[in-house]
């Protein structure tokens, strides 16, 4: 029995040793602080070995590319840290199945990941790039660029981020002649506040042209260096935009409507920025959004009163068409009231009588004729307040055995007051629009 147990232990130990030998044989792991040829790394990738490099200097160009029709599949796990690359890196049209880590490296030449697909996490944290192209890339999982540094030029156009994106504390170029481009991207995951906080993006500007953000987006205390271009960008969920030291932003209220996060100081900053750029309609959109959010913080009764007394009729002083439409509706409603028989009577002046006697004529029995006369009376009453040849009667709008409400004479007075108020407000809002 002891022999059988000893034999089993020996077999297990042999299997473990063999597995360790096989595993180590499939790993390319040069000694730290050594010089490594880039061709040896490419050879290890071709064999499917895992690449683990620490504190090395890599000589020669690291080039492995596929084609647009057929991507080059790379099965190796790549983990390179604290190393210096002396030449270019080119992985165009490649598909990385395993994780790729370039951590705290110095990539002092051109780096191209043009139309590369990263199946798992891709980490470039702390890496220094001189010229970098991630154009057309697809990040299947996390894309981590925390504390990375782009010293000259970077391109992230047409890139798709499916999960977490971390650009926290990234240093982009600060010279106006250098640039960073984010154009026609797709952010399918969440771009959270911790991922963009404190990013100094180039003084020349940050481009997010035709970028599609499918997750939540928080540009919290992000320094775009004075210029941000979001033309034709779309947002599927919420966006927080705090324009820190921005001098110009190309984005419209239509893009932000329904997605902007309420943050009072940030929203006021965005409104002021729109006003400085003479994007007045967009500034009005942000202003209405702010007033709406402030109204929602009030008690329910005040909230509804403010809606019907200030937002709906006047648009908080920035929507003259609201006042115009309300005026038209009031005129038509009162015209329908005056269309009732004996609501108004026409006055015929007969100057051949000595005392200028007035004879009243009834409104015709036909509804449409009555409505035409009533509309004429309503428009005059609303605009002028006096109709020379028509008189409202003392009849009641609601007249039953028990209830008698609203004399037509009283209704005409109410309409006249509403007309003067609404017309005055309309002229003030319209004048403000023209002055601006």
mmCIF file of C-alpha atoms in Angstrom, residues 166 218 315 395:
data_model
loop_
_atom_site.group_PDB
_atom_site.id
_atom_site.type_symbol
_atom_site.label_atom_id
_atom_site.label_comp_id
_atom_site.label_asym_id
_atom_site.label_seq_id
_atom_site.Cartn_x
_atom_site.Cartn_y
_atom_site.Cartn_z
ATOM 1 C CA UNK A 166 -9.419 55.426 -18.204
ATOM 2 C CA UNK A 218 -18.338 62.770 -17.280
ATOM 3 C CA UNK A 315 -40.540 80.514 -21.712
ATOM 4 C CA UNK A 395 -75.885 87.587 -21.033
#
